[in-house]
Amino acid sequence: MKELKYNRKAAKVVLVIVIILSIVLGCNRSIHSIENDMDNIYKNGSQAYGKPIQDVAVYTTNGLELYNIAETYGYATEELKNGLETLKTKGGSVTAVQEPLETVKAQAEIVYAAMLTASDVPEYDRDAAIMYMTQMETALYRLGQNVVYAEAAEKYNKAIRGILPRLIMPKAQPAVIF
């Protein structure tokens, strides 16, 4: 430290390095804290709104059942299958479910409509498809009504949109908003 006491240039360089490191580490720590809070709400939920991770699991399970019926009659699509498999494997990550969830939603509606209008699908399988699609829509509705999770996800998404987080954490993915 004696070198810094008499060498102003070295002291200024060390001060700049310390300031930059403290900003980077502080930003990183803040973002991860917000992310952990959001992830905790996603996995543990709240008493009033339940657990979003369970609703995603219910959505996926019913989607798989709908897919199985559609596959029997040849109405299943590869996109639906891939989306459901991705949801099944990545459903625990709040930042990884946006794209497969949208894909499954769109493909499930297409498959569901095709099965309801087809003449080769028996009534009992149509009724089962209606039940599974209704349960999928109910799970999405519950996810959309989860205010606690939505606030946490918005806070996280807002935090990662800042200039400094984009520079420090360029690979940060936004959280899904249902």
GROMACS .gro file of C-alpha atoms in nm:
model
  178
    1MET     CA    1   0.000   0.000   0.000
    2LYS     CA    2   0.299   0.233   0.036
    3GLU     CA    3   0.330   0.236  -0.344
    4LEU     CA    4  -0.023   0.372  -0.371
    5LYS     CA    5   0.034   0.631  -0.101
    6TYR     CA    6   0.300   0.813  -0.303
    7ASN     CA    7   0.195   0.716  -0.654
    8ARG     CA    8  -0.126   0.899  -0.746
    9LYS     CA    9  -0.152   0.739  -1.090
   10ALA     CA   10  -0.145   0.388  -0.947
   11ALA     CA   11  -0.397   0.486  -0.681
   12LYS     CA   12  -0.635   0.624  -0.945
   13VAL     CA   13  -0.603   0.309  -1.156
   14VAL     CA   14  -0.676   0.089  -0.854
   15LEU     CA   15  -0.972   0.312  -0.762
   16VAL     CA   16  -1.118   0.284  -1.113
   17ILE     CA   17  -1.073  -0.095  -1.114
   18VAL     CA   18  -1.239  -0.125  -0.772
   19ILE     CA   19  -1.531   0.094  -0.882
   20ILE     CA   20  -1.584  -0.104  -1.203
   21LEU     CA   21  -1.565  -0.438  -1.023
   22SER     CA   22  -1.806  -0.322  -0.752
   23ILE     CA   23  -2.058  -0.206  -1.014
   24VAL     CA   24  -2.033  -0.531  -1.210
   25LEU     CA   25  -2.052  -0.754  -0.903
   26GLY     CA   26  -2.332  -0.546  -0.749
   27CYS     CA   27  -2.539  -0.562  -1.065
   28ASN     CA   28  -2.478  -0.934  -1.104
   29ARG     CA   29  -2.572  -0.999  -0.744
   30SER     CA   30  -2.887  -0.786  -0.766
   31ILE     CA   31  -3.008  -0.959  -1.082
   32HIS     CA   32  -2.943  -1.302  -0.936
   33SER     CA   33  -3.127  -1.208  -0.618
   34ILE     CA   34  -3.433  -1.100  -0.819
   35GLU     CA   35  -3.404  -1.416  -1.031
   36ASN     CA   36  -3.388  -1.636  -0.721
   37ASP     CA   37  -3.697  -1.468  -0.576
   38MET     CA   38  -3.887  -1.521  -0.900
   39ASP     CA   39  -3.769  -1.881  -0.927
   40ASN     CA   40  -3.874  -1.943  -0.567
   41ILE     CA   41  -4.224  -1.810  -0.639
   42TYR     CA   42  -4.241  -2.022  -0.957
   43LYS     CA   43  -4.149  -2.340  -0.770
   44ASN     CA   44  -4.311  -2.280  -0.430
   45GLY     CA   45  -4.598  -2.053  -0.527
   46SER     CA   46  -4.821  -1.870  -0.287
   47GLN     CA   47  -5.108  -1.976  -0.071
   48ALA     CA   48  -5.362  -1.777  -0.270
   49TYR     CA   49  -5.251  -1.871  -0.622
   50GLY     CA   50  -5.080  -2.207  -0.593
   51LYS     CA   51  -4.759  -2.321  -0.758
   52PRO     CA   52  -4.700  -2.217  -1.119
   53ILE     CA   53  -4.466  -2.513  -1.174
   54GLN     CA   54  -4.754  -2.750  -1.090
   55ASP     CA   55  -4.984  -2.571  -1.332
   56VAL     CA   56  -4.722  -2.608  -1.607
   57ALA     CA   57  -4.695  -2.978  -1.519
   58VAL     CA   58  -5.075  -3.018  -1.536
   59TYR     CA   59  -5.077  -2.836  -1.869
   60THR     CA   60  -4.805  -3.066  -2.003
   61THR     CA   61  -4.968  -3.385  -1.875
   62ASN     CA   62  -5.303  -3.299  -2.030
   63GLY     CA   63  -5.129  -3.195  -2.351
   64LEU     CA   64  -4.960  -3.535  -2.366
   65GLU     CA   65  -5.296  -3.707  -2.321
   66LEU     CA   66  -5.446  -3.495  -2.599
   67TYR     CA   67  -5.147  -3.578  -2.817
   68ASN     CA   68  -5.193  -3.952  -2.753
   69ILE     CA   69  -5.556  -3.938  -2.865
   70ALA     CA   70  -5.466  -3.729  -3.171
   71GLU     CA   71  -5.183  -3.966  -3.260
   72THR     CA   72  -5.422  -4.262  -3.258
   73TYR     CA   73  -5.627  -4.102  -3.537
   74GLY     CA   74  -5.338  -3.940  -3.724
   75TYR     CA   75  -5.403  -3.579  -3.624
   76ALA     CA   76  -5.096  -3.529  -3.405
   77THR     CA   77  -4.824  -3.295  -3.525
   78GLU     CA   78  -4.451  -3.317  -3.477
   79GLU     CA   79  -4.444  -2.959  -3.342
   80LEU     CA   80  -4.689  -3.053  -3.067
   81LYS     CA   81  -4.482  -3.356  -2.975
   82ASN     CA   82  -4.157  -3.157  -2.966
   83GLY     CA   83  -4.316  -2.876  -2.766
   84LEU     CA   84  -4.457  -3.117  -2.509
   85GLU     CA   85  -4.124  -3.297  -2.476
   86THR     CA   86  -3.947  -2.966  -2.421
   87LEU     CA   87  -4.204  -2.861  -2.162
   88LYS     CA   88  -4.163  -3.196  -1.990
   89THR     CA   89  -3.786  -3.159  -1.965
   90LYS     CA   90  -3.756  -2.783  -1.915
   91GLY     CA   91  -4.078  -2.714  -1.726
   92GLY     CA   92  -3.883  -2.648  -1.408
   93SER     CA   93  -3.705  -2.348  -1.556
   94VAL     CA   94  -3.906  -2.030  -1.566
   95THR     CA   95  -3.688  -1.883  -1.840
   96ALA     CA   96  -3.706  -2.184  -2.072
   97VAL     CA   97  -4.080  -2.245  -2.110
   98GLN     CA   98  -4.198  -1.943  -2.313
   99GLU     CA   99  -4.136  -2.079  -2.662
  100PRO     CA  100  -4.249  -2.440  -2.605
  101LEU     CA  101  -4.557  -2.318  -2.419
  102GLU     CA  102  -4.661  -2.099  -2.713
  103THR     CA  103  -4.591  -2.381  -2.958
  104VAL     CA  104  -4.794  -2.632  -2.758
  105LYS     CA  105  -5.082  -2.388  -2.718
  106ALA     CA  106  -5.104  -2.318  -3.092
  107GLN     CA  107  -5.055  -2.680  -3.200
  108ALA     CA  108  -5.298  -2.816  -2.939
  109GLU     CA  109  -5.569  -2.585  -3.068
  110ILE     CA  110  -5.507  -2.701  -3.425
  111VAL     CA  111  -5.511  -3.069  -3.329
  112TYR     CA  112  -5.817  -3.021  -3.106
  113ALA     CA  113  -6.014  -2.847  -3.382
  114ALA     CA  114  -5.920  -3.117  -3.633
  115MET     CA  115  -6.034  -3.393  -3.398
  116LEU     CA  116  -6.366  -3.225  -3.320
  117THR     CA  117  -6.453  -3.180  -3.686
  118ALA     CA  118  -6.334  -3.523  -3.799
  119SER     CA  119  -6.586  -3.796  -3.858
  120ASP     CA  120  -6.348  -4.083  -3.781
  121VAL     CA  121  -6.299  -3.990  -3.413
  122PRO     CA  122  -6.548  -4.169  -3.184
  123GLU     CA  123  -6.755  -3.968  -2.942
  124TYR     CA  124  -6.578  -4.102  -2.631
  125ASP     CA  125  -6.242  -3.984  -2.766
  126ARG     CA  126  -6.391  -3.647  -2.859
  127ASP     CA  127  -6.522  -3.615  -2.505
  128ALA     CA  128  -6.179  -3.706  -2.370
  129ALA     CA  129  -6.016  -3.449  -2.600
  130ILE     CA  130  -6.262  -3.185  -2.479
  131MET     CA  131  -6.179  -3.272  -2.119
  132TYR     CA  132  -5.802  -3.255  -2.175
  133MET     CA  133  -5.824  -2.930  -2.369
  134THR     CA  134  -6.046  -2.780  -2.099
  135GLN     CA  135  -5.797  -2.879  -1.830
  136MET     CA  136  -5.514  -2.729  -2.037
  137GLU     CA  137  -5.702  -2.401  -2.072
  138THR     CA  138  -5.783  -2.403  -1.700
  139ALA     CA  139  -5.416  -2.448  -1.615
  140LEU     CA  140  -5.326  -2.156  -1.845
  141TYR     CA  141  -5.599  -1.946  -1.685
  142ARG     CA  142  -5.463  -2.021  -1.336
  143LEU     CA  143  -5.114  -1.930  -1.456
  144GLY     CA  144  -5.244  -1.606  -1.601
  145GLN     CA  145  -5.425  -1.517  -1.279
  146ASN     CA  146  -5.119  -1.573  -1.058
  147VAL     CA  147  -5.051  -1.210  -0.966
  148VAL     CA  148  -4.765  -1.290  -0.728
  149TYR     CA  149  -4.567  -1.472  -0.994
  150ALA     CA  150  -4.652  -1.214  -1.263
  151GLU     CA  151  -4.517  -0.931  -1.046
  152ALA     CA  152  -4.195  -1.121  -0.974
  153ALA     CA  153  -4.148  -1.209  -1.342
  154GLU     CA  154  -4.212  -0.849  -1.451
  155LYS     CA  155  -3.960  -0.725  -1.194
  156TYR     CA  156  -3.699  -0.971  -1.324
  157ASN     CA  157  -3.770  -0.891  -1.691
  158LYS     CA  158  -3.747  -0.520  -1.618
  159ALA     CA  159  -3.417  -0.572  -1.435
  160ILE     CA  160  -3.250  -0.763  -1.719
  161ARG     CA  161  -3.361  -0.507  -1.979
  162GLY     CA  162  -3.132  -0.242  -1.831
  163ILE     CA  163  -2.818  -0.132  -2.013
  164LEU     CA  164  -2.574  -0.259  -1.754
  165PRO     CA  165  -2.733  -0.605  -1.716
  166ARG     CA  166  -2.733  -0.645  -2.095
  167LEU     CA  167  -2.361  -0.576  -2.099
  168ILE     CA  168  -2.277  -0.792  -1.798
  169MET     CA  169  -2.526  -1.076  -1.856
  170PRO     CA  170  -2.597  -1.086  -2.231
  171LYS     CA  171  -2.731  -1.444  -2.218
  172ALA     CA  172  -2.997  -1.372  -1.953
  173GLN     CA  173  -3.334  -1.500  -2.075
  174PRO     CA  174  -3.659  -1.325  -1.986
  175ALA     CA  175  -3.908  -1.502  -1.764
  176VAL     CA  176  -4.231  -1.629  -1.910
  177ILE     CA  177  -4.540  -1.418  -1.852
  178PHE     CA  178  -4.857  -1.625  -1.877
   0.00000   0.00000   0.00000
